[in-house]
């Protein structure tokens, strides 16, 4: 059955590329319905899109669409995908906060279809903490971002904020339309983020994991129809809507949360950066320089349980266990050693350090098996999440 993309078009100079996106989707056999913001019509007349679509263009919330008085609801129901390209900072903020004051934002709030956003704005607006927070909020809800490019901007600045290339937007949209619910009926368990091991009420041992990788895997699995349990250490990311969230602090708490969910899981992906050790005697009061120098300068450590190894050691044949390996050298060899030592089905090896891997939006990994490995190009963590689930699903079947 022909798929429908509701293409939300907002008011910025990159709007002319929306015509190329529309044509690209049409060439791929997709039906496109355009909804414009009022500001968008200051840049391009709706007639342009009407000519390309040979269908009416929706703009105002109270436009009298012939025979269709509640336009936003019908548009929302028709969408197999709601794509906003280009998306201004203003509209992104409205979507993040559930504001529905025009046809585009009302339709976005009313649709149950997946949503994809291709941002386009000045570099300073893009980098502004408010915009970045709105992006993280939307990502945590499963909204897919087609990342803005870097380069010369219409306003004369140079930097990130250029609308992605129309071909890339079309490719991402097609991929989302084709994502089948191939994980329906499956339970995917994901660990994410760091663990935090207290020294005293003020100090702790931890690491640089942001949780982005694990949260992306949880979102991707949900989008593919899975039941998802996400066990995460302390991260600055909002809940993944639809996932059973278990927020923990220490490795021992993570072990207990994983232990409770593991036996029911079909696929378990251990992306968390679990601290290998914890202070043996965490102090209930803040240690004082001087008086407590001995305790502060010589912190005795106790080894934490290896959660991946423990679970892989008891997995049933029909379960798939995917581990990670964060390495600063010899990624494949070290990942293979972990694969064998921990009895995982596959290890996702990644080079970390010097700003790589931890907290980035992109990563470059290698899938490591006992007898082969498969290198993946640098990609955003949403695409990486799908690649990992594709691999695990193949092993499951
Ligand atoms: O969260 P991000 O900011 O997106 O960063 C992603 C990441 C860099 C954290 C991720 O890609 C990654 O590499 N995660 C694994 C980090 C880690 O702990 O690697 P490791 O080589 O130390 O551990 C190997 C495997 O054993 C991992 O699957 C880990 O979850 C698991 N492990 C390790 C120690 C332990 N006590 N229990 C475990 O389960």
PDB file of C-alpha atoms in Angstrom, residues 77-264:
ATOM      1  CA  UNK A  77      -4.088   9.911  10.600  1.00  0.00           C
ATOM      2  CA  UNK A  78      -2.938   9.784   6.971  1.00  0.00           C
ATOM      3  CA  UNK A  79       0.734  10.085   7.907  1.00  0.00           C
ATOM      4  CA  UNK A  80       2.934   7.005   7.865  1.00  0.00           C
ATOM      5  CA  UNK A  81       5.722   9.440   8.658  1.00  0.00           C
ATOM      6  CA  UNK A  82       5.649  13.091   9.760  1.00  0.00           C
ATOM      7  CA  UNK A  83       8.764  14.789   8.353  1.00  0.00           C
ATOM      8  CA  UNK A  84       9.610  18.400   9.175  1.00  0.00           C
ATOM      9  CA  UNK A  85      12.143  19.642   6.635  1.00  0.00           C
ATOM     10  CA  UNK A  86      13.421  22.282   7.006  1.00  0.00           C
ATOM     11  CA  UNK A  87      12.690  22.686  10.710  1.00  0.00           C
ATOM     12  CA  UNK A  88      13.413  26.020  12.348  1.00  0.00           C
ATOM     13  CA  UNK A  89      14.534  26.441  15.955  1.00  0.00           C
ATOM     14  CA  UNK A  90      11.131  27.949  16.743  1.00  0.00           C
ATOM     15  CA  UNK A  91       9.121  25.004  15.436  1.00  0.00           C
ATOM     16  CA  UNK A  92      11.524  22.549  17.079  1.00  0.00           C
ATOM     17  CA  UNK A  93      10.912  24.349  20.399  1.00  0.00           C
ATOM     18  CA  UNK A  94       7.152  24.137  19.910  1.00  0.00           C
ATOM     19  CA  UNK A  95       7.351  20.406  19.130  1.00  0.00           C
ATOM     20  CA  UNK A  96       9.545  19.802  22.193  1.00  0.00           C
ATOM     21  CA  UNK A  97       7.030  21.561  24.435  1.00  0.00           C
ATOM     22  CA  UNK A  98       3.812  20.277  22.886  1.00  0.00           C
ATOM     23  CA  UNK A  99       2.712  23.679  21.646  1.00  0.00           C
ATOM     24  CA  UNK A 100      -0.027  23.355  19.008  1.00  0.00           C
ATOM     25  CA  UNK A 101      -0.846  26.833  17.753  1.00  0.00           C
ATOM     26  CA  UNK A 102      -0.922  26.204  14.021  1.00  0.00           C
ATOM     27  CA  UNK A 103      -1.766  23.412  11.625  1.00  0.00           C
ATOM     28  CA  UNK A 104       1.763  21.973  11.482  1.00  0.00           C
ATOM     29  CA  UNK A 105       2.316  21.742  15.239  1.00  0.00           C
ATOM     30  CA  UNK A 106      -1.264  20.582  15.868  1.00  0.00           C
ATOM     31  CA  UNK A 107      -0.862  17.799  13.339  1.00  0.00           C
ATOM     32  CA  UNK A 108       2.486  16.823  14.879  1.00  0.00           C
ATOM     33  CA  UNK A 109       0.824  16.510  18.278  1.00  0.00           C
ATOM     34  CA  UNK A 110      -2.115  14.547  16.904  1.00  0.00           C
ATOM     35  CA  UNK A 111      -0.176  12.007  14.854  1.00  0.00           C
ATOM     36  CA  UNK A 112       0.949   8.624  16.147  1.00  0.00           C
ATOM     37  CA  UNK A 113       3.268   8.203  13.167  1.00  0.00           C
ATOM     38  CA  UNK A 114       7.048   8.372  13.650  1.00  0.00           C
ATOM     39  CA  UNK A 115       8.415  11.901  13.425  1.00  0.00           C
ATOM     40  CA  UNK A 116      11.642  12.954  11.688  1.00  0.00           C
ATOM     41  CA  UNK A 117      13.198  16.410  11.815  1.00  0.00           C
ATOM     42  CA  UNK A 118      15.793  18.017   9.541  1.00  0.00           C
ATOM     43  CA  UNK A 119      16.972  21.168  11.365  1.00  0.00           C
ATOM     44  CA  UNK A 120      18.019  24.332   9.500  1.00  0.00           C
ATOM     45  CA  UNK A 121      19.141  27.504  11.239  1.00  0.00           C
ATOM     46  CA  UNK A 122      22.013  29.852  12.005  1.00  0.00           C
ATOM     47  CA  UNK A 123      24.966  28.164  13.724  1.00  0.00           C
ATOM     48  CA  UNK A 124      24.556  30.190  16.936  1.00  0.00           C
ATOM     49  CA  UNK A 125      20.889  29.294  17.122  1.00  0.00           C
ATOM     50  CA  UNK A 126      21.792  25.659  16.514  1.00  0.00           C
ATOM     51  CA  UNK A 127      24.421  25.667  19.249  1.00  0.00           C
ATOM     52  CA  UNK A 128      22.208  27.568  21.711  1.00  0.00           C
ATOM     53  CA  UNK A 129      21.589  25.518  24.871  1.00  0.00           C
ATOM     54  CA  UNK A 130      17.821  25.900  24.431  1.00  0.00           C
ATOM     55  CA  UNK A 131      17.931  24.385  20.942  1.00  0.00           C
ATOM     56  CA  UNK A 132      20.243  21.604  22.068  1.00  0.00           C
ATOM     57  CA  UNK A 133      17.965  20.794  25.016  1.00  0.00           C
ATOM     58  CA  UNK A 134      14.938  20.728  22.715  1.00  0.00           C
ATOM     59  CA  UNK A 135      16.758  18.323  20.405  1.00  0.00           C
ATOM     60  CA  UNK A 136      17.646  16.022  23.300  1.00  0.00           C
ATOM     61  CA  UNK A 137      14.045  16.131  24.558  1.00  0.00           C
ATOM     62  CA  UNK A 138      12.722  15.172  21.131  1.00  0.00           C
ATOM     63  CA  UNK A 139      15.366  12.462  20.646  1.00  0.00           C
ATOM     64  CA  UNK A 140      14.430  10.955  23.998  1.00  0.00           C
ATOM     65  CA  UNK A 141      10.855  10.695  22.673  1.00  0.00           C
ATOM     66  CA  UNK A 142      12.094   8.754  19.663  1.00  0.00           C
ATOM     67  CA  UNK A 143      12.085  11.611  17.158  1.00  0.00           C
ATOM     68  CA  UNK A 144      14.665  10.877  14.449  1.00  0.00           C
ATOM     69  CA  UNK A 145      16.982  13.737  13.503  1.00  0.00           C
ATOM     70  CA  UNK A 146      18.522  14.045  10.053  1.00  0.00           C
ATOM     71  CA  UNK A 147      21.564  15.924  11.251  1.00  0.00           C
ATOM     72  CA  UNK A 148      22.275  19.422  10.023  1.00  0.00           C
ATOM     73  CA  UNK A 149      25.415  19.775   7.979  1.00  0.00           C
ATOM     74  CA  UNK A 150      28.362  22.083   8.501  1.00  0.00           C
ATOM     75  CA  UNK A 151      29.437  24.762   6.065  1.00  0.00           C
ATOM     76  CA  UNK A 152      28.593  28.150   4.623  1.00  0.00           C
ATOM     77  CA  UNK A 153      25.210  29.414   5.844  1.00  0.00           C
ATOM     78  CA  UNK A 154      22.902  31.794   3.999  1.00  0.00           C
ATOM     79  CA  UNK A 155      23.430  34.411   6.723  1.00  0.00           C
ATOM     80  CA  UNK A 156      27.157  34.428   5.937  1.00  0.00           C
ATOM     81  CA  UNK A 157      28.227  32.498   9.032  1.00  0.00           C
ATOM     82  CA  UNK A 158      30.050  29.191   8.734  1.00  0.00           C
ATOM     83  CA  UNK A 159      29.224  26.199  10.962  1.00  0.00           C
ATOM     84  CA  UNK A 160      26.631  23.545  11.732  1.00  0.00           C
ATOM     85  CA  UNK A 161      23.055  24.428  10.927  1.00  0.00           C
ATOM     86  CA  UNK A 162      22.820  23.809   7.170  1.00  0.00           C
ATOM     87  CA  UNK A 163      19.824  21.718   6.176  1.00  0.00           C
ATOM     88  CA  UNK A 164      20.936  18.170   5.339  1.00  0.00           C
ATOM     89  CA  UNK A 165      21.105  17.362   1.629  1.00  0.00           C
ATOM     90  CA  UNK A 166      17.672  16.518   0.138  1.00  0.00           C
ATOM     91  CA  UNK A 167      18.915  13.097  -0.955  1.00  0.00           C
ATOM     92  CA  UNK A 168      19.945  12.290   2.623  1.00  0.00           C
ATOM     93  CA  UNK A 169      16.579  13.474   3.947  1.00  0.00           C
ATOM     94  CA  UNK A 170      14.728  11.348   1.404  1.00  0.00           C
ATOM     95  CA  UNK A 171      16.919   8.318   2.183  1.00  0.00           C
ATOM     96  CA  UNK A 172      16.271   8.638   5.927  1.00  0.00           C
ATOM     97  CA  UNK A 173      12.532   9.020   5.324  1.00  0.00           C
ATOM     98  CA  UNK A 174      12.409   5.954   3.078  1.00  0.00           C
ATOM     99  CA  UNK A 175      14.366   3.947   5.632  1.00  0.00           C
ATOM    100  CA  UNK A 176      11.917   4.958   8.360  1.00  0.00           C
ATOM    101  CA  UNK A 177       8.962   4.048   6.156  1.00  0.00           C
ATOM    102  CA  UNK A 178      10.500   0.670   5.461  1.00  0.00           C
ATOM    103  CA  UNK A 179      11.362  -0.084   9.089  1.00  0.00           C
ATOM    104  CA  UNK A 180       9.103  -2.975   9.720  1.00  0.00           C
ATOM    105  CA  UNK A 181       7.993  -4.049  13.175  1.00  0.00           C
ATOM    106  CA  UNK A 182      10.487  -6.863  12.918  1.00  0.00           C
ATOM    107  CA  UNK A 183      11.003  -6.904  16.694  1.00  0.00           C
ATOM    108  CA  UNK A 184       7.305  -7.172  17.521  1.00  0.00           C
ATOM    109  CA  UNK A 185       6.805  -9.694  20.319  1.00  0.00           C
ATOM    110  CA  UNK A 186      10.456  -9.566  21.319  1.00  0.00           C
ATOM    111  CA  UNK A 187      11.822  -8.237  24.621  1.00  0.00           C
ATOM    112  CA  UNK A 188      15.017  -6.200  24.314  1.00  0.00           C
ATOM    113  CA  UNK A 189      17.051  -5.429  27.442  1.00  0.00           C
ATOM    114  CA  UNK A 190      19.547  -2.566  27.182  1.00  0.00           C
ATOM    115  CA  UNK A 191      22.088  -1.218  29.673  1.00  0.00           C
ATOM    116  CA  UNK A 192      23.288   2.347  29.233  1.00  0.00           C
ATOM    117  CA  UNK A 193      25.351   5.093  30.793  1.00  0.00           C
ATOM    118  CA  UNK A 194      28.046   4.955  33.469  1.00  0.00           C
ATOM    119  CA  UNK A 195      27.865   3.578  36.965  1.00  0.00           C
ATOM    120  CA  UNK A 196      28.761   5.834  39.890  1.00  0.00           C
ATOM    121  CA  UNK A 197      30.704   4.310  42.778  1.00  0.00           C
ATOM    122  CA  UNK A 198      30.685   6.538  45.914  1.00  0.00           C
ATOM    123  CA  UNK A 199      33.846   7.398  47.868  1.00  0.00           C
ATOM    124  CA  UNK A 200      31.903   9.603  50.280  1.00  0.00           C
ATOM    125  CA  UNK A 201      28.712  11.731  49.980  1.00  0.00           C
ATOM    126  CA  UNK A 202      30.579  14.227  47.768  1.00  0.00           C
ATOM    127  CA  UNK A 203      33.072  12.159  45.796  1.00  0.00           C
ATOM    128  CA  UNK A 204      32.776   9.158  43.491  1.00  0.00           C
ATOM    129  CA  UNK A 205      34.422   7.073  40.782  1.00  0.00           C
ATOM    130  CA  UNK A 206      32.692   7.062  37.383  1.00  0.00           C
ATOM    131  CA  UNK A 207      33.388   7.505  33.639  1.00  0.00           C
ATOM    132  CA  UNK A 208      32.439   9.563  30.593  1.00  0.00           C
ATOM    133  CA  UNK A 209      29.460   7.587  29.279  1.00  0.00           C
ATOM    134  CA  UNK A 210      26.481   9.855  28.448  1.00  0.00           C
ATOM    135  CA  UNK A 211      24.022   7.030  27.782  1.00  0.00           C
ATOM    136  CA  UNK A 212      23.370   8.222  24.219  1.00  0.00           C
ATOM    137  CA  UNK A 213      24.266   4.847  22.705  1.00  0.00           C
ATOM    138  CA  UNK A 214      22.039   2.785  24.980  1.00  0.00           C
ATOM    139  CA  UNK A 215      19.142   5.220  24.741  1.00  0.00           C
ATOM    140  CA  UNK A 216      19.387   5.145  20.940  1.00  0.00           C
ATOM    141  CA  UNK A 217      19.268   1.335  21.007  1.00  0.00           C
ATOM    142  CA  UNK A 218      16.213   1.427  23.274  1.00  0.00           C
ATOM    143  CA  UNK A 219      14.428   3.917  20.972  1.00  0.00           C
ATOM    144  CA  UNK A 220      15.265   1.923  17.852  1.00  0.00           C
ATOM    145  CA  UNK A 221      14.006  -1.305  19.433  1.00  0.00           C
ATOM    146  CA  UNK A 222      10.752   0.405  20.475  1.00  0.00           C
ATOM    147  CA  UNK A 223      10.289   1.787  16.948  1.00  0.00           C
ATOM    148  CA  UNK A 224      10.632  -1.758  15.646  1.00  0.00           C
ATOM    149  CA  UNK A 225       7.881  -3.043  17.926  1.00  0.00           C
ATOM    150  CA  UNK A 226       9.891  -4.522  20.787  1.00  0.00           C
ATOM    151  CA  UNK A 227       9.135  -4.442  24.493  1.00  0.00           C
ATOM    152  CA  UNK A 228      12.130  -2.609  25.946  1.00  0.00           C
ATOM    153  CA  UNK A 229      13.724  -2.596  29.394  1.00  0.00           C
ATOM    154  CA  UNK A 230      16.330   0.155  29.716  1.00  0.00           C
ATOM    155  CA  UNK A 231      18.635  -0.040  32.732  1.00  0.00           C
ATOM    156  CA  UNK A 232      20.671   3.138  32.935  1.00  0.00           C
ATOM    157  CA  UNK A 233      23.236   4.681  35.231  1.00  0.00           C
ATOM    158  CA  UNK A 234      23.051   8.402  36.013  1.00  0.00           C
ATOM    159  CA  UNK A 235      22.672  10.317  32.717  1.00  0.00           C
ATOM    160  CA  UNK A 236      21.220  13.687  31.683  1.00  0.00           C
ATOM    161  CA  UNK A 237      18.729  12.094  29.286  1.00  0.00           C
ATOM    162  CA  UNK A 238      14.960  12.023  29.714  1.00  0.00           C
ATOM    163  CA  UNK A 239      13.060   8.744  29.885  1.00  0.00           C
ATOM    164  CA  UNK A 240      12.604   6.842  26.629  1.00  0.00           C
ATOM    165  CA  UNK A 241       8.807   6.892  26.307  1.00  0.00           C
ATOM    166  CA  UNK A 242       7.411   3.394  26.105  1.00  0.00           C
ATOM    167  CA  UNK A 243      10.442   1.715  27.660  1.00  0.00           C
ATOM    168  CA  UNK A 244      10.440   0.170  31.143  1.00  0.00           C
ATOM    169  CA  UNK A 245      13.023   2.453  32.739  1.00  0.00           C
ATOM    170  CA  UNK A 246      15.302   1.342  35.580  1.00  0.00           C
ATOM    171  CA  UNK A 247      17.521   4.208  36.729  1.00  0.00           C
ATOM    172  CA  UNK A 248      20.360   3.001  38.958  1.00  0.00           C
ATOM    173  CA  UNK A 249      23.599   4.451  40.369  1.00  0.00           C
ATOM    174  CA  UNK A 250      26.101   1.719  41.208  1.00  0.00           C
ATOM    175  CA  UNK A 251      27.265  -1.430  39.411  1.00  0.00           C
ATOM    176  CA  UNK A 252      25.665  -3.567  42.126  1.00  0.00           C
ATOM    177  CA  UNK A 253      22.303  -1.861  41.546  1.00  0.00           C
ATOM    178  CA  UNK A 254      22.723  -2.257  37.761  1.00  0.00           C
ATOM    179  CA  UNK A 255      23.492  -5.959  38.262  1.00  0.00           C
ATOM    180  CA  UNK A 256      20.317  -6.407  40.307  1.00  0.00           C
ATOM    181  CA  UNK A 257      18.129  -4.565  37.782  1.00  0.00           C
ATOM    182  CA  UNK A 258      19.584  -6.561  34.868  1.00  0.00           C
ATOM    183  CA  UNK A 259      19.254  -9.801  36.809  1.00  0.00           C
ATOM    184  CA  UNK A 260      15.535  -9.128  37.282  1.00  0.00           C
ATOM    185  CA  UNK A 261      14.894  -8.644  33.549  1.00  0.00           C
ATOM    186  CA  UNK A 262      17.437 -10.860  31.802  1.00  0.00           C
ATOM    187  CA  UNK A 263      15.667 -14.226  31.796  1.00  0.00           C
ATOM    188  CA  UNK A 264      12.677 -12.760  29.953  1.00  0.00           C
TER     189      UNK A 264
END
